[in-house]
Amino acid sequence: MPILHKIKAYLYDNMLTKDNPNDYIARVISERSLNVKQICEAAVTRGGADVSAPAMEHAVELFLKEMAYQLCDGYSVNTGYFTAGTNIRGVFDTASEAYNPEKHSIFFQFSQGQKLRSEIPNIEVSILGIADYTSAILQVTDVKTGSINDLLTPGRNLRIAGNKIKLAGDHPDNGIFFVDTVTQSRVQVEASEIVTNNPSELIIIIPALPAGSYRLEIVTQFTYGNLLLKEPRTGELDKVLTVQ
C-alpha cells in the first residue's frame, strides 16, 4: 500500500518498566492540536469536501452533542473510526450498595475503530533519535481512582512518571502547573504539596481545581549530576486531564 502519512518521534528513557534499564519509548512529535473548525476547513481545502466548512462544522457539532447525550444515557457508540462507551469506576462493597459520587465516578472510554486501524499501514514512522536535554511527562496516575492520563481528584495524590522531571533550580518560572485549556489560567502546585521529587517520579497533592480540563506542565532546571540548566525547560503531558 502507498505511504500516505508521515509521523516523527523522539526516543525517551523508559521509566515505566524496571526489567530493562536501557530501553526507550517513542513519543510522536505533534505539529499542533486541531479543533473541529480546522479539520472541517482542511476537509474542504485538502479533501475536496462538497459542502462548505461552516456547514460541515455545524453538522459535526450537532453530531458530537447528540453523541454525548446518548453516551450519558448509557448507549455505546461505534462510528467505524472510534468506539465509545460509558463506564463506572470504583468498588461496590455489597450487592445492595448504591452509586456514590464520593466513592465512584463515571467516565467515557474511547477506542480506535476498524476504519482508523486500517490506515495504520499507510503511515511511515521516522525515529529522530534520543531526545536531548528534554524533560517529558510520560504518564500520570490519579491515586484515588486509579485513572491513568485521564481524571484528576483535587486534594488527593497524583503520581507523575517521566524523564528529567525533578524540580530543581531557583528560577522564578520553575514549578508544576495545571493549565486550564479554555482560559489558559495556571494553577501552581505549592512546594509543600510535593510529596516526592525524583528525576523519574513526582508525587503531588492535586490543588483545589474547579471542574474542567487541564494540561499538566513541569518547568525545571534539572539535568543529571549536580549541574543546572541556565534556563528552565518545560515538560508537558500530551493528554488532557479532567476534573469532573
Short mmCIF file of C-alpha atoms in Angstrom, two decimals, residues 19-221:
data_model
loop_
_atom_site.label_atom_id
_atom_site.label_comp_id
_atom_site.label_asym_id
_atom_site.label_seq_id
_atom_site.Cartn_x
_atom_site.Cartn_y
_atom_site.Cartn_z
CA ASP A 19 13.21 -5.05 33.69
CA ASN A 20 15.43 -3.24 31.19
CA PRO A 21 17.14 -0.03 32.37
CA ASN A 22 18.41 0.76 28.87
CA ASP A 23 15.20 0.67 26.84
CA TYR A 24 13.31 3.58 25.32
CA ILE A 25 9.83 4.63 24.35
CA ALA A 26 8.88 6.80 21.39
CA ARG A 27 6.78 9.95 21.60
CA VAL A 28 5.24 11.35 18.44
CA ILE A 29 6.00 14.97 17.69
CA SER A 30 2.62 16.65 17.38
CA GLU A 31 2.68 19.57 14.98
CA ARG A 32 -0.33 21.12 16.71
CA SER A 33 -3.76 20.27 18.07
CA LEU A 34 -6.62 20.67 15.58
CA ASN A 35 -10.15 21.66 16.57
CA VAL A 36 -13.39 20.86 14.71
CA LYS A 37 -13.29 24.10 12.71
CA GLN A 38 -9.76 23.48 11.46
CA ILE A 39 -10.49 19.87 10.49
CA CYS A 40 -13.58 20.92 8.53
CA GLU A 41 -11.60 23.61 6.73
CA ALA A 42 -8.94 21.02 5.82
CA ALA A 43 -11.64 18.63 4.59
CA VAL A 44 -12.70 21.31 2.09
CA THR A 45 -9.29 22.68 1.05
CA ARG A 46 -7.37 19.37 1.05
CA GLY A 47 -10.02 16.68 0.88
CA GLY A 48 -12.35 18.32 -1.62
CA ALA A 49 -15.48 18.02 0.52
CA ASP A 50 -18.61 19.02 -1.39
CA VAL A 51 -20.04 21.12 1.45
CA SER A 52 -18.74 24.35 2.94
CA ALA A 53 -16.50 24.25 6.00
CA PRO A 54 -19.02 26.17 8.19
CA ALA A 55 -21.84 23.81 7.17
CA MET A 56 -19.69 20.78 7.96
CA GLU A 57 -18.60 22.27 11.29
CA HIS A 58 -22.22 22.90 12.25
CA ALA A 59 -23.18 19.33 11.37
CA VAL A 60 -20.22 17.87 13.28
CA GLU A 61 -21.05 19.90 16.38
CA LEU A 62 -24.66 18.67 16.21
CA PHE A 63 -23.42 15.08 15.87
CA LEU A 64 -20.99 15.37 18.78
CA LYS A 65 -23.62 16.98 21.00
CA GLU A 66 -26.11 14.20 20.29
CA MET A 67 -23.42 11.54 20.71
CA ALA A 68 -22.59 12.93 24.16
CA TYR A 69 -26.30 12.91 25.06
CA GLN A 70 -26.68 9.25 24.05
CA LEU A 71 -23.50 8.25 25.89
CA CYS A 72 -24.89 9.87 29.03
CA ASP A 73 -27.93 7.60 28.65
CA GLY A 74 -25.65 4.57 28.63
CA TYR A 75 -25.64 3.82 24.91
CA SER A 76 -22.39 2.76 23.24
CA VAL A 77 -21.25 4.39 20.01
CA ASN A 78 -19.45 2.90 17.01
CA THR A 79 -18.58 5.38 14.27
CA GLY A 80 -16.29 2.97 12.47
CA TYR A 81 -13.39 5.28 13.26
CA PHE A 82 -13.78 5.04 17.03
CA THR A 83 -15.96 3.34 19.58
CA ALA A 84 -17.12 4.96 22.79
CA GLY A 85 -18.85 3.75 25.91
CA THR A 86 -19.79 4.78 29.42
CA ASN A 87 -18.10 3.15 32.40
CA ILE A 88 -18.14 3.36 36.19
CA ARG A 89 -15.03 3.37 38.36
CA GLY A 90 -14.89 2.35 41.97
CA VAL A 91 -15.64 -0.68 44.15
CA PHE A 92 -19.10 -1.64 45.43
CA ASP A 93 -18.62 -3.40 48.75
CA THR A 94 -22.02 -5.11 48.74
CA ALA A 95 -24.60 -6.15 46.16
CA SER A 96 -27.03 -3.57 47.57
CA GLU A 97 -24.64 -0.62 47.67
CA ALA A 98 -25.89 2.39 45.68
CA TYR A 99 -23.77 4.56 43.41
CA ASN A 100 -21.98 7.20 45.47
CA PRO A 101 -20.25 10.08 43.60
CA GLU A 102 -17.91 10.49 46.57
CA LYS A 103 -16.66 6.94 46.08
CA HIS A 104 -17.49 6.10 42.45
CA SER A 105 -17.10 8.01 39.20
CA ILE A 106 -18.40 7.89 35.64
CA PHE A 107 -16.02 8.13 32.70
CA PHE A 108 -16.23 7.79 28.93
CA GLN A 109 -13.82 5.47 27.16
CA PHE A 110 -12.86 5.87 23.51
CA SER A 111 -11.03 3.26 21.43
CA GLN A 112 -9.86 3.14 17.84
CA GLY A 113 -12.25 1.57 15.35
CA GLN A 114 -11.62 -0.59 12.31
CA LYS A 115 -11.62 2.27 9.78
CA LEU A 116 -8.92 4.09 11.72
CA ARG A 117 -6.88 0.92 12.28
CA SER A 118 -6.96 0.25 8.53
CA GLU A 119 -4.99 3.48 7.98
CA ILE A 120 -2.03 2.32 10.10
CA PRO A 121 -0.24 0.52 7.22
CA ASN A 122 -0.27 3.85 5.33
CA ILE A 123 1.85 5.60 7.99
CA GLU A 124 5.61 5.97 7.75
CA VAL A 125 7.39 6.49 11.08
CA SER A 126 10.69 8.36 11.34
CA ILE A 127 12.59 7.96 14.64
CA LEU A 128 14.75 11.06 15.05
CA GLY A 129 16.95 9.61 17.78
CA ILE A 130 17.16 10.18 21.52
CA ALA A 131 15.63 13.40 22.75
CA ASP A 132 18.40 15.52 24.28
CA TYR A 133 18.11 17.65 27.41
CA THR A 134 14.35 17.35 27.31
CA SER A 135 12.06 16.59 30.20
CA ALA A 136 8.98 14.56 29.41
CA ILE A 137 5.89 13.57 31.35
CA LEU A 138 5.13 10.02 30.28
CA GLN A 139 2.20 9.02 32.49
CA VAL A 140 0.14 10.30 35.39
CA THR A 141 -1.97 8.23 37.77
CA ASP A 142 -4.77 9.63 39.91
CA VAL A 143 -4.16 7.59 43.04
CA LYS A 144 -7.73 7.78 44.38
CA THR A 145 -9.46 6.46 41.24
CA GLY A 146 -6.57 4.61 39.58
CA SER A 147 -7.27 6.62 36.42
CA ILE A 148 -4.29 6.90 34.06
CA ASN A 149 -3.84 10.03 31.93
CA ASP A 150 -7.49 10.97 32.43
CA LEU A 151 -9.11 12.05 35.70
CA LEU A 152 -7.92 14.32 38.49
CA THR A 153 -9.20 14.22 42.08
CA PRO A 154 -8.48 17.57 43.79
CA GLY A 155 -6.99 17.20 47.25
CA ARG A 156 -5.68 13.70 46.52
CA ASN A 157 -2.36 12.37 45.24
CA LEU A 158 -1.21 12.35 41.63
CA ARG A 159 1.74 10.12 40.66
CA ILE A 160 3.74 11.52 37.74
CA ALA A 161 6.21 9.32 35.83
CA GLY A 162 8.60 10.79 33.34
CA ASN A 163 12.09 11.72 32.29
CA LYS A 164 14.12 14.52 33.93
CA ILE A 165 11.05 15.90 35.71
CA LYS A 166 12.61 16.59 39.13
CA LEU A 167 12.06 20.18 40.27
CA ALA A 168 15.43 21.88 40.72
CA GLY A 169 16.80 25.39 40.49
CA ASP A 170 15.59 28.75 41.74
CA HIS A 171 14.34 30.30 38.51
CA PRO A 172 11.01 32.06 39.17
CA ASP A 173 9.33 30.17 36.31
CA ASN A 174 10.02 26.76 37.86
CA GLY A 175 7.10 24.73 39.17
CA ILE A 176 4.33 22.24 38.50
CA PHE A 177 1.32 23.79 36.80
CA PHE A 178 -2.21 22.83 35.82
CA VAL A 179 -3.25 24.97 32.85
CA ASP A 180 -6.96 25.43 32.10
CA THR A 181 -7.44 24.50 28.42
CA VAL A 182 -10.17 27.12 27.98
CA THR A 183 -8.99 30.16 29.95
CA GLN A 184 -5.24 29.31 29.92
CA SER A 185 -5.12 30.26 33.60
CA ARG A 186 -2.34 28.50 35.50
CA VAL A 187 -2.56 26.95 38.97
CA GLN A 188 0.77 26.14 40.56
CA VAL A 189 1.29 23.27 42.98
CA GLU A 190 2.63 24.61 46.27
CA ALA A 191 6.08 23.39 47.30
CA SER A 192 4.61 21.91 50.49
CA GLU A 193 2.24 19.79 48.34
CA ILE A 194 5.10 17.98 46.56
CA VAL A 195 5.41 14.66 48.34
CA THR A 196 8.10 13.00 46.19
CA ASN A 197 10.59 14.80 43.95
CA ASN A 198 12.76 12.41 41.90
CA PRO A 199 14.13 12.55 38.33
CA SER A 200 11.66 9.94 37.09
CA GLU A 201 8.78 10.28 39.56
CA LEU A 202 6.88 13.04 41.28
CA ILE A 203 4.02 12.60 43.71
CA ILE A 204 1.97 15.70 44.40
CA ILE A 205 -1.29 16.69 46.03
CA ILE A 206 -3.65 17.97 43.34
CA PRO A 207 -4.74 21.58 44.02
CA ALA A 208 -8.38 22.56 44.55
CA LEU A 209 -9.10 22.80 40.82
CA PRO A 210 -12.66 23.56 39.63
CA ALA A 211 -14.36 21.22 37.18
CA GLY A 212 -12.80 21.48 33.73
CA SER A 213 -9.99 20.21 31.51
CA TYR A 214 -6.30 20.85 32.17
CA ARG A 215 -2.81 20.43 30.73
CA LEU A 216 -0.03 19.41 33.11
CA GLU A 217 3.29 21.24 32.80
CA ILE A 218 6.54 20.85 34.73
CA VAL A 219 9.09 23.67 34.46
CA THR A 220 12.53 22.84 35.87
CA GLN A 221 16.25 23.45 35.51
#
